[in-house]
Amino acid sequence: YITKTAYIDQIELRGGSDIFHGHRQDWATNVGISQVLNKNAVLDATLSYINSSGYLGNPYKVVTAIFVDPDQIKSGKEVLSGNVQALMEQRPDRRNQMAIGGKYVQYVEPLDAAVHLSYQFSHDDWGINAHIFEADWVQPLGLGWTVTPRIRYYSQNAANFYQPYLTVEQAYSQQAVDNQGREIWVDASNPDNGVEYVRDANYNLLDAQGNMVDESELNVRNKTIPFDASKLPDNFSSDHRLSGFGALSGGLSIAKQFSRGIGLQASFEYYSHAGGLKLGGGGAGAYANFDYYVASAALTVDLSAAANSLSHNSHHHGSDDHQQHMHNVPAGLRFAHMMPQADSWMIGYQFMYGATGDGMRHGKNPARDLDVVQNGCSDALPCRFTPSDMNMTMSMLNIMYAPTDWLNLMLMPQFVSKSMHIRELEGRPPPSLDVHEHTGIGGHETGGVGDTLFGALVDVWNQPGHEVHMGLMFSAPTGAVDLEFRRIARTDGGLIHFGMQLGSGTWDFLPSVTYNGMYADWSWGAQLSGTVRMQEENRSGYRLGNIFQATTWGNYNITPWLSASLRGVYTWQDSIHGDYNGFNAGAGPMDYPDNYGGSFWDVGFGLTARVVKGDLVGNSVSFEWLQPAGDDFKGYQLARDGALSVAWNFSF
């Protein structure tokens, strides 16, 4: 329902999706100067210029256009009716922006504080003039604590092509007629073949030569003429960021600096955007007003300070075989090593990629399309579609701290991204004519914050060359489980497939027991772990199945800095319990709880490289590929292609 006339030459139909192509180029330059006024004050001045060219719009922004047939105006009607449509916005293809600003910094010696005041004015050839005023007060409190209140005011006038909506004095489309005023008809199956028809006084269908045509052999429809795009403004946009408005925000940050270059910071900010806050008034209407607040927390690490601390400890305490071998754990394995020294830190990042797509499976065997149609969904609603492929990526931050030599605390936030394509099943029932199916054949994606893991690892047995520890981890339901399909053709698509949601939606317990052994250049280990759902259902009405996993691995140090690993994994997962408590289209097996879970066997191949000396000591990078070796699926599911894990860790 989005009119794309202005950019039709830049849109490519690929795999059922409209792919927009555009090119943009930006050049930027800036210059700054600082003047020390005295021992307690500094003045800065900046000047910047940005030149942008090419496609400068946003393909996801549309403008509401009301098409009013001018014949209504001629008729003298007091109340006019319009045809409301959505047009892709059209911005200029060039923009020049210039900004000048200044900043004053004053140290307040009696309070051991600093005040920052700044102002910036910017202008561009879209007609936007903007003013920015900022102020903050940095107040140390002692013992590494700092409090910083701040305030910011922003004001701009509207771009010269901004319009909240368009009123267009022409019909959106109209009936085509010939030179005798007769309605023109075309073949609906091939409307652009150049063949046109008209009707005589008896409503008979005639060709261009006036011969009567057998209408039973054609599927004709009226030929319509679209609106004249040349009568629209050259540029238009209803993006609120181009309107006239003011924005006022205020916030507070609290920071704590620890030893070894570790710092924690928490911030809160409230933001108000309103047309009435614009300097001089005259901003956009109240319909564009909004407020929000944001709270954030950050962990900062000064890597140079941390590395110096690690180098100092190594110099005084010597090498630690356990510390060396703990970096050799396969990249795809979690909760498998502990830091044995009190007041130690580890900061890490883990990336995981999993792919499925080698056809549908049922149990241990391939599944035919007709089997999926008849058995993969429900008796009342046979399957119409099935996944053709699905990919998942996960990025996880790993923060570990050892308050003692027998206890490690862990925090692991995650970001998850998923994509899926589906296809029509052969032998599927015909589509319902009165229902628009959200097929997803063009592909659909989800992404955002996943569930957050936290908990502790506890050392339970430690002997030279051997150690056993227990994991007491929990998962907080920070990942969404109520994501829906985007509205298409004014129709809600309902909740997306279970496997495309971003979390479990329940509080989960993740227990584990891990054994690590090491001798000379060899290390090995085994782990039993599980996931226990601690609630009967999530807010969407279901819960994921419990998980049990057993794994064992061996590792060999090829060189002092490079090692290789081999791992075997067995995983069992129960099917989903319950079902969605909201609308879900039930289009294919991915929408039914019984088609999740199973028993799986994998073999992992890994490499680990670590820095053993120098300024980067304490860093390690590891890779692991998990190759499926056997599957026994519950229900009907996509075959697994494999999974890649990449991990970086920095211990200090």
XYZ file of C-alpha atoms in Angstrom, residues 96-384:
289
model
C 25.482 21.419 2.853
C 25.744 21.888 6.613
C 27.906 24.294 8.581
C 28.268 24.556 12.352
C 30.163 26.865 14.667
C 30.452 26.375 18.391
C 32.300 27.158 21.561
C 32.925 25.516 24.928
C 34.043 26.972 28.237
C 35.576 24.756 30.959
C 36.102 26.131 34.472
C 37.705 24.300 37.386
C 36.020 25.277 40.666
C 38.890 24.853 43.092
C 37.026 25.219 46.438
C 34.723 22.313 45.486
C 37.288 20.327 43.466
C 34.702 20.364 40.639
C 34.462 21.448 37.008
C 31.698 23.156 35.055
C 31.310 22.745 31.261
C 29.263 25.244 29.214
C 28.843 24.993 25.441
C 26.839 26.477 22.568
C 26.606 25.497 18.901
C 24.797 27.053 15.944
C 24.293 25.119 12.717
C 22.794 26.029 9.349
C 22.104 24.045 6.191
C 20.671 24.679 2.736
C 17.516 22.721 3.609
C 16.532 25.780 5.623
C 17.241 24.315 9.067
C 18.829 26.590 11.672
C 19.607 24.852 14.961
C 20.812 25.984 18.386
C 22.322 23.708 21.040
C 22.974 24.761 24.661
C 24.661 22.299 27.040
C 25.908 22.454 30.613
C 27.194 19.911 33.113
C 28.845 19.893 36.507
C 31.483 17.236 37.308
C 31.722 16.720 41.062
C 34.224 14.215 42.551
C 33.080 12.824 45.903
C 36.208 10.971 46.960
C 37.048 7.257 47.083
C 36.786 7.118 43.286
C 33.173 8.378 43.086
C 32.059 11.108 40.660
C 28.587 12.635 40.148
C 27.736 14.596 36.987
C 24.363 16.370 36.546
C 23.759 17.779 33.060
C 21.191 19.685 31.015
C 20.759 20.172 27.264
C 18.437 22.328 25.149
C 18.017 21.980 21.384
C 15.882 24.026 18.991
C 15.467 24.049 15.216
C 13.101 25.443 12.630
C 11.528 23.175 10.019
C 13.133 22.173 6.737
C 11.673 24.108 3.827
C 10.110 20.924 2.389
C 8.681 19.550 5.654
C 4.934 18.904 5.544
C 2.976 16.840 8.073
C 0.813 15.666 5.166
C 0.186 16.497 1.506
C -3.046 17.669 -0.099
C -2.962 16.860 -3.819
C -5.594 18.360 -6.125
C -5.890 15.439 -8.505
C -7.366 11.967 -8.466
C -5.051 9.195 -7.312
C -6.198 7.210 -10.354
C -8.931 7.608 -12.937
C -10.652 5.609 -15.626
C -8.944 5.719 -19.040
C -11.210 6.630 -21.989
C -10.707 6.777 -25.747
C -11.244 9.808 -27.983
C -14.971 9.039 -28.037
C -15.230 9.020 -24.269
C -15.620 5.249 -23.995
C -14.051 3.354 -21.085
C -10.937 1.382 -22.025
C -10.504 -2.228 -20.898
C -7.383 -4.430 -20.844
C -6.526 -8.083 -20.262
C -5.917 -8.423 -16.500
C -3.391 -11.226 -17.050
C -1.253 -9.018 -19.335
C -2.329 -5.386 -18.969
C 0.810 -3.917 -20.570
C 0.701 -5.803 -23.888
C -0.697 -2.754 -25.715
C -4.028 -4.412 -26.586
C -7.049 -2.345 -25.552
C -10.791 -2.909 -25.722
C -13.943 -0.777 -25.454
C -17.645 -1.536 -25.054
C -20.508 -0.595 -27.332
C -23.942 0.617 -26.300
C -24.986 -2.984 -25.606
C -21.917 -3.567 -23.373
C -20.314 -5.862 -25.912
C -16.512 -6.000 -25.808
C -14.864 -4.633 -28.974
C -11.249 -4.642 -30.125
C -9.420 -1.693 -31.720
C -10.927 -2.544 -35.142
C -14.457 -2.619 -33.754
C -14.766 -6.400 -33.927
C -16.710 -8.149 -31.186
C -14.508 -10.193 -28.829
C -15.468 -13.398 -27.015
C -15.163 -12.203 -23.418
C -15.129 -15.764 -22.061
C -11.593 -16.151 -23.425
C -10.308 -13.091 -21.526
C -10.145 -11.738 -18.018
C -10.659 -8.027 -18.618
C -10.525 -5.113 -16.207
C -10.753 -1.348 -16.439
C -7.627 0.490 -17.524
C -6.724 3.216 -15.035
C -4.404 6.189 -15.334
C -2.258 6.891 -12.242
C -1.801 10.354 -10.791
C 0.582 12.823 -12.444
C 3.716 12.732 -10.264
C 5.028 15.921 -11.900
C 2.297 17.890 -10.119
C 3.655 16.895 -6.707
C 6.185 19.108 -4.903
C 9.790 18.350 -5.843
C 10.568 17.423 -2.233
C 8.453 16.502 0.752
C 8.868 14.714 4.062
C 6.884 14.361 7.275
C 9.813 13.050 9.320
C 9.425 14.731 12.722
C 13.202 15.242 12.848
C 12.811 17.773 10.019
C 9.968 19.678 11.710
C 10.276 22.767 13.862
C 10.672 21.714 17.479
C 12.567 22.103 20.702
C 13.983 19.413 22.956
C 14.906 19.698 26.606
C 16.766 16.939 28.425
C 18.394 16.514 31.794
C 20.250 13.689 33.406
C 22.595 12.427 36.065
C 25.633 10.138 35.848
C 27.329 8.383 38.751
C 30.750 6.805 38.210
C 32.992 4.702 40.422
C 36.652 4.049 39.572
C 38.221 0.868 40.935
C 41.765 -0.420 40.857
C 43.324 -2.110 37.803
C 41.670 0.338 35.423
C 38.127 -0.899 36.112
C 35.289 1.625 36.213
C 31.502 1.453 36.560
C 29.080 4.129 35.393
C 25.300 4.457 35.715
C 23.277 7.180 33.990
C 19.684 8.372 33.831
C 18.299 10.914 31.365
C 14.828 12.340 30.689
C 14.074 13.816 27.251
C 11.113 15.928 26.123
C 10.453 16.759 22.445
C 7.741 19.312 21.633
C 6.874 21.875 19.006
C 6.049 24.326 21.791
C 9.651 24.174 23.053
C 11.003 25.704 19.838
C 12.740 29.071 20.234
C 10.216 31.748 19.299
C 7.350 29.237 19.125
C 5.657 28.136 15.917
C 6.850 24.535 16.008
C 5.030 21.402 14.929
C 1.665 20.535 16.475
C 1.171 18.526 19.637
C 0.680 15.349 17.577
C 4.475 15.162 17.210
C 5.266 15.623 20.914
C 6.845 12.801 22.867
C 8.869 12.158 26.011
C 11.147 9.321 27.017
C 13.692 8.373 29.620
C 16.707 6.116 29.338
C 18.764 4.394 32.011
C 22.128 2.852 31.224
C 25.047 1.160 32.901
C 28.581 0.738 31.592
C 31.720 -1.101 32.563
C 34.943 0.572 31.440
C 38.343 -1.075 31.275
C 41.633 0.762 30.843
C 43.475 -2.003 28.974
C 46.906 -0.476 29.505
C 46.393 -0.257 33.274
C 45.000 -3.809 33.383
C 47.910 -5.179 31.343
C 50.420 -3.426 33.591
C 48.729 -5.003 36.612
C 48.849 -8.471 35.042
C 52.502 -8.041 34.083
C 53.292 -6.954 37.652
C 51.525 -9.985 39.132
C 53.259 -12.365 36.712
C 56.629 -10.895 37.648
C 56.035 -11.479 41.349
C 54.044 -14.719 41.286
C 55.475 -16.536 38.291
C 53.521 -18.477 35.679
C 50.364 -20.374 36.532
C 49.710 -23.575 34.552
C 46.018 -23.421 35.383
C 45.829 -19.824 34.154
C 47.426 -20.894 30.869
C 45.211 -23.936 30.322
C 41.963 -22.162 31.186
C 42.220 -20.172 27.954
C 42.204 -23.434 25.973
C 38.542 -24.260 26.643
C 36.624 -24.608 23.315
C 35.028 -21.360 22.164
C 31.490 -22.762 22.092
C 31.559 -23.967 25.707
C 30.222 -21.875 28.584
C 30.971 -21.941 32.333
C 33.934 -24.292 31.760
C 36.765 -22.485 33.542
C 37.389 -20.486 36.693
C 39.900 -17.837 37.650
C 41.868 -19.304 40.579
C 43.240 -16.034 41.962
C 41.238 -13.643 44.142
C 40.587 -10.126 42.798
C 40.992 -11.314 39.189
C 38.876 -10.035 36.294
C 38.020 -11.372 32.886
C 36.305 -9.393 30.142
C 35.209 -11.342 27.083
C 33.122 -11.304 23.932
C 31.576 -14.343 22.278
C 30.015 -14.540 18.821
C 27.947 -17.521 17.748
C 26.448 -18.321 14.348
C 24.091 -21.214 13.712
C 22.598 -22.265 10.381
C 19.825 -24.653 9.363
C 18.473 -25.307 5.914
C 19.321 -28.682 4.378
C 15.694 -29.747 3.967
C 13.023 -30.820 6.435
C 13.501 -33.753 8.805
C 11.181 -35.905 10.906
C 12.929 -37.892 13.590
C 16.112 -39.174 11.936
C 14.755 -39.141 8.377
C 14.086 -36.646 5.575
C 10.473 -35.468 5.363
C 8.495 -35.088 2.139
C 6.423 -31.975 1.563
C 3.172 -33.946 1.615
C 4.106 -35.455 4.993
C 4.663 -31.960 6.375
C 1.342 -30.740 4.925
C -0.632 -33.597 6.456
C 1.168 -34.101 9.780
C 3.257 -31.020 10.603
C 0.500 -28.675 11.754
C -3.023 -29.593 12.876
C -5.969 -31.619 11.590
C -8.060 -28.478 11.278
C -5.361 -26.426 9.538
C -2.840 -28.306 7.354
C 0.581 -26.763 6.757
C 0.839 -24.340 3.825
